[in-house]
Coordinates of C-alpha atoms and ligand atoms in Angstrom, one line a residue:
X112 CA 22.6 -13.8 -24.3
X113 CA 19.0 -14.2 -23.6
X114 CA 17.2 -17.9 -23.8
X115 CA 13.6 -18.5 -25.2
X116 CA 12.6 -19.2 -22.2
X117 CA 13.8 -15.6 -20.5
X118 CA 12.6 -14.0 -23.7
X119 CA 9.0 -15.3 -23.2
X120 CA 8.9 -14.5 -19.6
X121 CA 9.7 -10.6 -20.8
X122 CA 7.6 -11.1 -23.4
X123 CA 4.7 -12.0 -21.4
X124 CA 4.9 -9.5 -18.7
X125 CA 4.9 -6.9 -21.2
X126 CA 1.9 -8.2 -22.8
X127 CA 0.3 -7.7 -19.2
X128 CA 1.2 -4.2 -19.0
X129 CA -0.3 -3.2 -22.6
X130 CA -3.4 -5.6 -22.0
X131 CA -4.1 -3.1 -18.7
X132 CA -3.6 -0.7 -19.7
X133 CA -6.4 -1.0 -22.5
X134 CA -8.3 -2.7 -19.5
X135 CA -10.8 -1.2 -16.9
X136 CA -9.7 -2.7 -14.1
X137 CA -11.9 -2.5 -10.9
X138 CA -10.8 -5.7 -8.4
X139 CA -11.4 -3.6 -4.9
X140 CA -7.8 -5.6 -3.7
X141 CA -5.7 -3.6 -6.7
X142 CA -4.0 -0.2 -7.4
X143 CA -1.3 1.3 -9.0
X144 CA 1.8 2.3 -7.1
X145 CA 3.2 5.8 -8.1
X146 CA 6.6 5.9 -10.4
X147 CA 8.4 6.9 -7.6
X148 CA 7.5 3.4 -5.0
X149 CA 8.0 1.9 -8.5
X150 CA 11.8 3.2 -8.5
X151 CA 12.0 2.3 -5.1
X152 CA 10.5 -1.3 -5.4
X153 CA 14.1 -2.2 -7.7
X154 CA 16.4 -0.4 -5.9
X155 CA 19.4 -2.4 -4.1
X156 CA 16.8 -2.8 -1.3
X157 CA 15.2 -5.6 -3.1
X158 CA 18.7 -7.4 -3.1
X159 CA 19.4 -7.2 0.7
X160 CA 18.5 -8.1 4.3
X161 CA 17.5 -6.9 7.4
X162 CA 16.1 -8.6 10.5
X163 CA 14.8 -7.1 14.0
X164 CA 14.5 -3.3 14.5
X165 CA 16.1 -0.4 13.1
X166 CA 19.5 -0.3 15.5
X167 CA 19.2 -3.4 16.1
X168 CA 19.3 -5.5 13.4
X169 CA 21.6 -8.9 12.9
X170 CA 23.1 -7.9 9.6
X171 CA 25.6 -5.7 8.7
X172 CA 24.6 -3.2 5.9
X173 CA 21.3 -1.6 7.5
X174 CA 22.6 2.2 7.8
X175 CA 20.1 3.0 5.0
X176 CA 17.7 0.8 5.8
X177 CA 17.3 1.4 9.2
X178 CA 16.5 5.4 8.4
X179 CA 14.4 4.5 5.7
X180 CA 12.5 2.2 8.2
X181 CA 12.2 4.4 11.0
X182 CA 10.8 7.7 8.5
X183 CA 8.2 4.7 7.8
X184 CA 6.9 4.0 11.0
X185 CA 7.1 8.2 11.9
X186 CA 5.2 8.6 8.8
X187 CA 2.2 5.5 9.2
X188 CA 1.6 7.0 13.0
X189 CA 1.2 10.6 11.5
X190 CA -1.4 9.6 8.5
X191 CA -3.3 7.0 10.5
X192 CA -3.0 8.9 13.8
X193 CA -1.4 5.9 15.4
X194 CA 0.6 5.5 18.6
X195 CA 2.8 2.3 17.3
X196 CA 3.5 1.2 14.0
X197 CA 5.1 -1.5 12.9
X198 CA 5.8 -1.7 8.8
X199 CA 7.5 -5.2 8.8
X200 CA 4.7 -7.8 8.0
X201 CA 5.0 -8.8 4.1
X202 CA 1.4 -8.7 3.4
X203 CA -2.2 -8.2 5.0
X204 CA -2.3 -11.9 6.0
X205 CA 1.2 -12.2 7.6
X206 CA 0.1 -8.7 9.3
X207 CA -3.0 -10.6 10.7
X208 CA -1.1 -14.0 11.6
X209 CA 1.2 -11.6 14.1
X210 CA -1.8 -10.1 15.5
X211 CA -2.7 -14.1 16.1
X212 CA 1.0 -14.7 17.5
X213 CA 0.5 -11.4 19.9
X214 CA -1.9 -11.8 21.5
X215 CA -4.3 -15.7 20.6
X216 CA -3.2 -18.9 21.8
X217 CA -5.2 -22.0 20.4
X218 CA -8.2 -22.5 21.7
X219 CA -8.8 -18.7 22.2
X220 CA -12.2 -17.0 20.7
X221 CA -11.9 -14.7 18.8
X222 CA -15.5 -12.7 17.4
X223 CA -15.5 -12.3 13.3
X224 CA -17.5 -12.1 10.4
X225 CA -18.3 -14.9 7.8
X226 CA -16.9 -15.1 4.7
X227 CA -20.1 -15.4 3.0
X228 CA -20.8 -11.8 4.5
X229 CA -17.8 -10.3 3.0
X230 CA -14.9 -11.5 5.8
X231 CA -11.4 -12.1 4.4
X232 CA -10.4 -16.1 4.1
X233 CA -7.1 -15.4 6.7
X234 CA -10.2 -14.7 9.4
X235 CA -12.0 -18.7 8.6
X236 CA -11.4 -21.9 9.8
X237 CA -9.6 -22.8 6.6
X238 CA -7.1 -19.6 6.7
X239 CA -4.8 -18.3 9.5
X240 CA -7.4 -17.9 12.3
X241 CA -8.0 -22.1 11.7
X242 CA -4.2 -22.6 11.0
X243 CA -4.0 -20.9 14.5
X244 CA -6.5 -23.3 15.9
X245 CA -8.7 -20.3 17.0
X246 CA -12.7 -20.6 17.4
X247 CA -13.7 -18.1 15.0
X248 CA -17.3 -17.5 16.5
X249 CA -19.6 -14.7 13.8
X250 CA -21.4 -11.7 14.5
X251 CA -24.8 -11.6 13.4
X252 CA -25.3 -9.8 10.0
X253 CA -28.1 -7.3 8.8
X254 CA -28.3 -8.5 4.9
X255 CA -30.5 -5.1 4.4
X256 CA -27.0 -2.9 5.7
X257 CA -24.7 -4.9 4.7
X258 CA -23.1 -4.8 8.3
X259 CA -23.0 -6.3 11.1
X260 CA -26.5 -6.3 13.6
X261 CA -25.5 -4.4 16.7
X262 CA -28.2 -6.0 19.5
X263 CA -27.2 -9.5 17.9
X264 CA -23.4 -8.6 18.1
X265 CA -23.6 -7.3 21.9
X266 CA -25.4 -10.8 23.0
X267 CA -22.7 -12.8 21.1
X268 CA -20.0 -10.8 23.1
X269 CA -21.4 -11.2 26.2
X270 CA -22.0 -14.8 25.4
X271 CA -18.6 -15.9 23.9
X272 CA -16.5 -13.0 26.4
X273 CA -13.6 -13.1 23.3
X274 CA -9.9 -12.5 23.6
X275 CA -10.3 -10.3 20.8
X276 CA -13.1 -8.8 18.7
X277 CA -12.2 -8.5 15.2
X278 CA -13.8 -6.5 12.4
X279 CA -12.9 -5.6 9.2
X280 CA -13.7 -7.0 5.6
X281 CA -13.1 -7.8 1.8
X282 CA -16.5 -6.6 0.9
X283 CA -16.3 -3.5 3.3
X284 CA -19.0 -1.3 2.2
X285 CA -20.1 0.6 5.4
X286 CA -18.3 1.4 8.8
X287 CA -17.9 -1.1 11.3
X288 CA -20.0 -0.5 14.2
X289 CA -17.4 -0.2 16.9
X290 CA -18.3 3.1 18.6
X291 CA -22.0 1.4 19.6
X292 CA -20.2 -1.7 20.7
X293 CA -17.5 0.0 22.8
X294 CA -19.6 -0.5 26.4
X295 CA -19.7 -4.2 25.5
X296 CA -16.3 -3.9 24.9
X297 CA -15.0 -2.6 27.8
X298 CA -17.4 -4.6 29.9
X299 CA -15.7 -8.0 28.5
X300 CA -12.6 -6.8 28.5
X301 CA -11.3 -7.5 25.0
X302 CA -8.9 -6.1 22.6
X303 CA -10.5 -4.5 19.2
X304 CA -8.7 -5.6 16.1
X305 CA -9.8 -4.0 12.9
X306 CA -8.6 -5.5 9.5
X307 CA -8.8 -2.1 7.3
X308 CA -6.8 -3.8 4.2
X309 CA -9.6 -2.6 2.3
X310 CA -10.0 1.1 3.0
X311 CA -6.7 2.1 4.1
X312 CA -6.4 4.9 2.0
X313 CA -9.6 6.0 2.4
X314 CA -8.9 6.4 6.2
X315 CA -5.4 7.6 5.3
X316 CA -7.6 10.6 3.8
X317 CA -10.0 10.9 6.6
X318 CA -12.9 9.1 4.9
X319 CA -14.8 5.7 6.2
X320 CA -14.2 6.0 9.6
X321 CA -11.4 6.8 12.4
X322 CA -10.6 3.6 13.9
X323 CA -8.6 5.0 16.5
X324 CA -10.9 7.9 17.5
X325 CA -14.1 4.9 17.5
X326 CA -12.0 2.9 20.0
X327 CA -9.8 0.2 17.9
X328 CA -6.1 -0.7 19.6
X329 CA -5.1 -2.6 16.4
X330 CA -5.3 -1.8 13.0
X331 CA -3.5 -4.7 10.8
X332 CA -3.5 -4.0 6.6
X333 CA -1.9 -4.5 3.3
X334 CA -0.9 -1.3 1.6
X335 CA -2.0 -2.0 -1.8
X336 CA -5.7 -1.5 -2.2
X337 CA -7.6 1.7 -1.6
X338 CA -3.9 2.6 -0.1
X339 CA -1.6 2.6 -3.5
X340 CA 1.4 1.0 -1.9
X341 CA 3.2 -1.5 -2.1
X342 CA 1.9 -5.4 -1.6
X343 CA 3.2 -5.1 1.5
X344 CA 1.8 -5.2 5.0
X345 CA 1.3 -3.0 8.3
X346 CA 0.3 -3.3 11.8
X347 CA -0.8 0.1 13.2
X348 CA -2.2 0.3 17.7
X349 CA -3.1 2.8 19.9
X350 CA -4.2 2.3 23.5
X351 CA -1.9 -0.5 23.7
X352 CA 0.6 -1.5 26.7
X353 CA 4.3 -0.9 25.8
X354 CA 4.2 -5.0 26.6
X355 CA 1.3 -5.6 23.6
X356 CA 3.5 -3.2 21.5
X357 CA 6.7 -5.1 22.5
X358 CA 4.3 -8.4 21.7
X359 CA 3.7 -7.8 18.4
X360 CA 7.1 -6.4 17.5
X361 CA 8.8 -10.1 18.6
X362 CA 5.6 -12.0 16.6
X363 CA 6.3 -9.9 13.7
X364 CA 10.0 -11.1 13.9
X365 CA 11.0 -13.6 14.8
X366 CA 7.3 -15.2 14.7
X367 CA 5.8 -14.4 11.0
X368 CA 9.1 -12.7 9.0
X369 CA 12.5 -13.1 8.3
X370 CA 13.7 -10.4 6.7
X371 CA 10.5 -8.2 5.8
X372 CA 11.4 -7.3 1.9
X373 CA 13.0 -4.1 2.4
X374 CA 12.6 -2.5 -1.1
X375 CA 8.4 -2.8 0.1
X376 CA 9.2 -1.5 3.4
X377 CA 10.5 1.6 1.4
X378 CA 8.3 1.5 -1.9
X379 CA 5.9 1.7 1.3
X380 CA 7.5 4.9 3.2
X381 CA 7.4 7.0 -0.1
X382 CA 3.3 6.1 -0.4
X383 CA 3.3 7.4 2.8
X384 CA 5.2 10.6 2.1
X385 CA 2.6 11.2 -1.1
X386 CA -0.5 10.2 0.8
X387 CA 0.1 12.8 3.5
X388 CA -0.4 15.7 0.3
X389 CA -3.0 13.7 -2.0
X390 CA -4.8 11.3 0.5
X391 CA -7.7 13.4 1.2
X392 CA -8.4 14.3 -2.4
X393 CA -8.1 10.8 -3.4
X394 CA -9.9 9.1 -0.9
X395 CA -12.7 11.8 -1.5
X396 CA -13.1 11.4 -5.4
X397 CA -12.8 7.3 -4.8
X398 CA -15.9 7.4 -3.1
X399 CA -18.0 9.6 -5.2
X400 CA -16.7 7.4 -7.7
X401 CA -17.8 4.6 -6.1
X402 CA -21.0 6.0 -5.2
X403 CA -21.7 7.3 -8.3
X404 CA -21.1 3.4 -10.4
X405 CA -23.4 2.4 -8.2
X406 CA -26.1 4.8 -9.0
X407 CA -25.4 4.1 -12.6
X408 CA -25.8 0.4 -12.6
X409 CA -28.8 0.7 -10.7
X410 CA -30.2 3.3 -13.5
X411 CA -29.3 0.4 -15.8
X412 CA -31.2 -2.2 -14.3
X413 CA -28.3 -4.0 -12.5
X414 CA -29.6 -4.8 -8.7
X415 CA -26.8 -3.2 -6.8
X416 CA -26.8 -3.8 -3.0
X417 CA -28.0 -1.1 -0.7
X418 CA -29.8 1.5 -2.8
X419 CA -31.3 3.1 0.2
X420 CA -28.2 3.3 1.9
X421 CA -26.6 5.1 -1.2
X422 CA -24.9 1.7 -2.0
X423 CA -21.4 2.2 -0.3
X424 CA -19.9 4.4 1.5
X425 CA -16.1 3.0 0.8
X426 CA -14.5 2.3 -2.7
X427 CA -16.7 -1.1 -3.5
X428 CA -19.8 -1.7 -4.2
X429 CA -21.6 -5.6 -4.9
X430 CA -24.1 -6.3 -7.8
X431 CA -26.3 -9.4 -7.6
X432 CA -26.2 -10.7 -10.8
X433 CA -28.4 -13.8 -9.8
X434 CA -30.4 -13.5 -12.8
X435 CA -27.8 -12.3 -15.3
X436 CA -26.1 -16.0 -15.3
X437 CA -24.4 -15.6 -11.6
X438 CA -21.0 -14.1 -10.5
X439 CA -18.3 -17.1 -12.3
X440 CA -19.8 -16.0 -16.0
X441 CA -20.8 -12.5 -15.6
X442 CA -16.9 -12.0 -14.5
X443 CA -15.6 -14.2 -17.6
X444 CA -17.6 -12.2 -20.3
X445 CA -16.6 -8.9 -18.8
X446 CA -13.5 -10.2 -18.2
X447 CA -13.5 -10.9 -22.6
X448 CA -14.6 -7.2 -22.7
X449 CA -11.4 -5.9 -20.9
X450 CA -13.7 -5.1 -17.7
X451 CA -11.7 -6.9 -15.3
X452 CA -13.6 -7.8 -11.5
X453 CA -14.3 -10.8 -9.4
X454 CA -16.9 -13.0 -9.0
X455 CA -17.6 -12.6 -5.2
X456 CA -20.0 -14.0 -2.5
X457 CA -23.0 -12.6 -1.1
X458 CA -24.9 -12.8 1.9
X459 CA -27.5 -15.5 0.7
X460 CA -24.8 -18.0 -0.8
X461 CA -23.4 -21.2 0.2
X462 CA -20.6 -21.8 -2.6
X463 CA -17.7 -19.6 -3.0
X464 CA -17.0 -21.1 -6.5
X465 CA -20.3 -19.9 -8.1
X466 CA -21.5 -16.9 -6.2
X467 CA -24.2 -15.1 -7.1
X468 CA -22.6 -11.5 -7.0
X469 CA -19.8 -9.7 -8.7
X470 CA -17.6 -6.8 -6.6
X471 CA -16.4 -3.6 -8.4
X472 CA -14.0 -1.1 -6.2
X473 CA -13.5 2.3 -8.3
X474 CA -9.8 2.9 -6.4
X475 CA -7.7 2.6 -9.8
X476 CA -9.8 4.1 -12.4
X477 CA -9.7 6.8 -9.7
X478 CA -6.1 6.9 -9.6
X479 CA -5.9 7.3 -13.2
X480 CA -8.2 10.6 -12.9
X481 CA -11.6 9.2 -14.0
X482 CA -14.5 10.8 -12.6
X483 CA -18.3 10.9 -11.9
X484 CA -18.8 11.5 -15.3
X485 CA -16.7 8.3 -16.4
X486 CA -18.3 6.2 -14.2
X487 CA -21.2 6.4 -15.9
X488 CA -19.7 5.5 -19.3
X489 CA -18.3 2.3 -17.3
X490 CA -21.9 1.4 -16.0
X491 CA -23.1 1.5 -19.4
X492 CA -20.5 -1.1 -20.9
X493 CA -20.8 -3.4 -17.8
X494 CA -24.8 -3.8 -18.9
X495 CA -23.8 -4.0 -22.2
X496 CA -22.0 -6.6 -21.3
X497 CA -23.6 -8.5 -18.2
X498 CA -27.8 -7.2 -18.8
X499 CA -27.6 -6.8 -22.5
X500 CA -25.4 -9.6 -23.4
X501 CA -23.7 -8.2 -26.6
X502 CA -20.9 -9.5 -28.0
X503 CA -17.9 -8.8 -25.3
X504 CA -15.4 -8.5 -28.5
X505 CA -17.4 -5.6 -29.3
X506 CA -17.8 -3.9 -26.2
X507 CA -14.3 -4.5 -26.0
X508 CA -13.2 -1.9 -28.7
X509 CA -15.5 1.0 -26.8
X510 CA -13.6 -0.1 -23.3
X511 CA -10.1 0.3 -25.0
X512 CA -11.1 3.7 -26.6
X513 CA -12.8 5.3 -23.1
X514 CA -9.4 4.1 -21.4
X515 CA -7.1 5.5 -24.2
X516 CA -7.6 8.5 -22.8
X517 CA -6.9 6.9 -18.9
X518 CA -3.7 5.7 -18.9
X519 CA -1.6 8.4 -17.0
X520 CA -1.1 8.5 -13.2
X521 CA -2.2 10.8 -10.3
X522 CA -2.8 12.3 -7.0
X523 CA 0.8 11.4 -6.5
X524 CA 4.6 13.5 -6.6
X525 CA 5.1 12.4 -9.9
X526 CA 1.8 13.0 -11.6
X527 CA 1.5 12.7 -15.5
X528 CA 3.7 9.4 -15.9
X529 CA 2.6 6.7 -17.8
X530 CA 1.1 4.6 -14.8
X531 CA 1.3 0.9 -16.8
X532 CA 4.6 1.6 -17.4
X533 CA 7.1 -1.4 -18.0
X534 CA 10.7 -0.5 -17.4
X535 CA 12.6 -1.7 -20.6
X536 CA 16.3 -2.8 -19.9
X537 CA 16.3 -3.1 -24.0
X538 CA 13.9 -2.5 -26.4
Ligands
DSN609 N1 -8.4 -11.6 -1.4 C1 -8.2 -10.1 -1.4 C2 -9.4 -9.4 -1.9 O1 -9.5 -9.4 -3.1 O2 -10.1 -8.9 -1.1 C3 -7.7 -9.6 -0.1 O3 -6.6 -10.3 0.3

């Protein structure tokens, strides 16, 4: 017999599901796993435990598991042309804080970006590189690119001589420059860590760039942004020792883990079993997609960054809405239209809590099977909203009825299924 309190939880959560589905949702962090890592993700995995490696685990009960696990890591080497994979780490963060384990002792440098130039908080002073009690020293940044400035980042290097140079972003429109830094590299010495949490499935499907081929011996990621996964994590090397591999194994457990949520682990290894057939197509039409909001924002009269540079070339692009009323109340009143996004930093500000620019990642409505064509219709309801101030209620009504039609999921084994679906035990 069900409580009032258990029935409003249900209740709730089922409320979610309708409200996004009506919803155009575009936070560059989000996407929709297919039905089949849905299955997964309640299976009897998400009741049990496993600890250490595949073979060589401390509990009983692993047969499954352990085959599951090991098709995982064969899997993440073939997609991301990887040497070592590792598919324990519970999310992006926990994935970076091994990295930290492996191979950064306090007091170590370690070469980043800001956060006010799109770095993720788990690189600051205030996140796990701080909690590490690592000097976090930053790379210069070209405002005009929207990347880092190569000359400027080659005298840092040389100055500093980091443990580790890390790369990688939340605001990741454009390609790191590794490849032009490499003869810095290798005359310091240091490792190349690249946090691709962002654009995983973008590289999964051969877009963005090859970190391996440019030179990176870590990759560390969650799986559920431009890579529909799982929230789960991922550590991915090449070029590495079998003692660095060996190094992050033991800081991934015992260091950051317990038991590493097996029914992710597997919801995890069937993404990877569909991204190996639909990555390419779906990393392709993510970035048009994302290309082409940004061309029709900019048509609107929304200031979009990096016109000349074609605006992104990932999943995301970021709109200065300066003028509009800034980043908190833009976000708010699109948020009262159905258009959900963050309010996110840009180069030029000081306070995370009322930033002057809002970030839109096209990954979902992607997944979903919008196109160019639909990206368009979204540019027109964001200025609506955000340039033209109209009433968000009313906007609201057009968002629901351009979604209606938006609501099943793709470029997966399982295509056609209702993709906000909410498993009902009873009605
Ligand atoms: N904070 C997330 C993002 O939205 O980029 C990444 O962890």
């Amino acid at each position: 017999m069900m409580t009032d309190d258990g029935r409003f939880i249900r209740q709730k959560v089922m409320e979610h599901n309708k409200w996004f589905e009506e919803c155009i949702p575009m936070i560059a962090s989000e996407n929709l796993m297919s039905p089949l890592a849905k299955e997964i993700l309640i299976s009897d995995f998400a009741d049990r435990y496993a600890e250490g490696l595949p073979g060589k685990r401390y509990y009983q009960g692993n047969i499954y598991v352990d085959q599951v696990e090991l098709k995982a890591m064969e899997l993440a080497k073939k997609l991301f042309e990887a040497e070592f994979s590792d598919v324990r780490p519970v999310s992006g963060t926990v994935a970076n804080m091994a990295v930290l384990f492996a191979f950064a002792n306090p007091g170590d440098t370690i070469t980043t970006c800001a956060l006010a130039q799109g770095a993720h908080i788990s690189t600051c002073e205030f996140g796990a590189f701080g909690q590490r009690g690592i000097r976090s020293v930053n790379y210069p940044f070209n405002v005009e690119d929207m990347n880092i400035d190569v000359d400027g980042a080659i005298k840092v290097l040389k100055k500093e001589k980091p443990k580790i140079a890390q790369f990688g972003l939340s605001v990741f429109l454009f390609p790191p420059p590794i490849k032009e830094l490499m003869d810095t590299f290798n005359e310091i010495d240091c490792l190349v860590w690249e946090d691709c949490a962002h654009v995983l499935g973008l590289i999964a499907g051969g877009k963005f760039h090859k970190p391996f081929e440019d030179g990176v011996n870590i990759v560390s990621s969650s799986t559920h942004k431009t890579f529909p996964g799982p929230n789960h994590g991922m550590i991915l090397g090449a070029n590495l020792t079998e003692e660095e591999e060996k190094k992050i194994q033991k800081a991934v457990f015992p260091g950051v883990t317990s038991s590493h949520h097996l029914h992710a682990m597997a919801a995890l290894a069937m993404t990877l079993a569909e991204m190996q057939v639909f990555a390419k197509d779906y990393a392709a039409q993510t970035c048009k997609n994302a290309r082409a909001l940004g061309e029709a924002l900019y048509a609107e009269g929304i200031p979009v960054l990096c016109p000349d540079l074609g605006f992104t070339r990932s999943h995301a692009i970021a709109l200065d809405v300066s003028k509009f009323g800034g980043g908190k109340d833009c976000a708010q009143l699109l948020e009262d239209a159905n258009i959900i996004c963050n309010k996110n930093m840009l180069p030029s500000d000081t306070s995370s809590v009322k930033p002057s620019g809002l970030r839109f990642g096209a990954q979902e409505l992607t997944r979903v099977g919008m196109k160019e064509s639909e990206m368009k219709e979204v540019a027109k309801l964001v200025a609506r909203v955000v340039k033209k101030k109209e009433d968000p209620k009313k906007v609201k009504e057009d968002v629901k009825a351009l979604k209606k039609n938006f609501t099943k999921i793709k470029y997966c084994f399982n295509e056609g299924e209702p993709a906000y679906k909410y498993h009902k035990l009873v009605p």
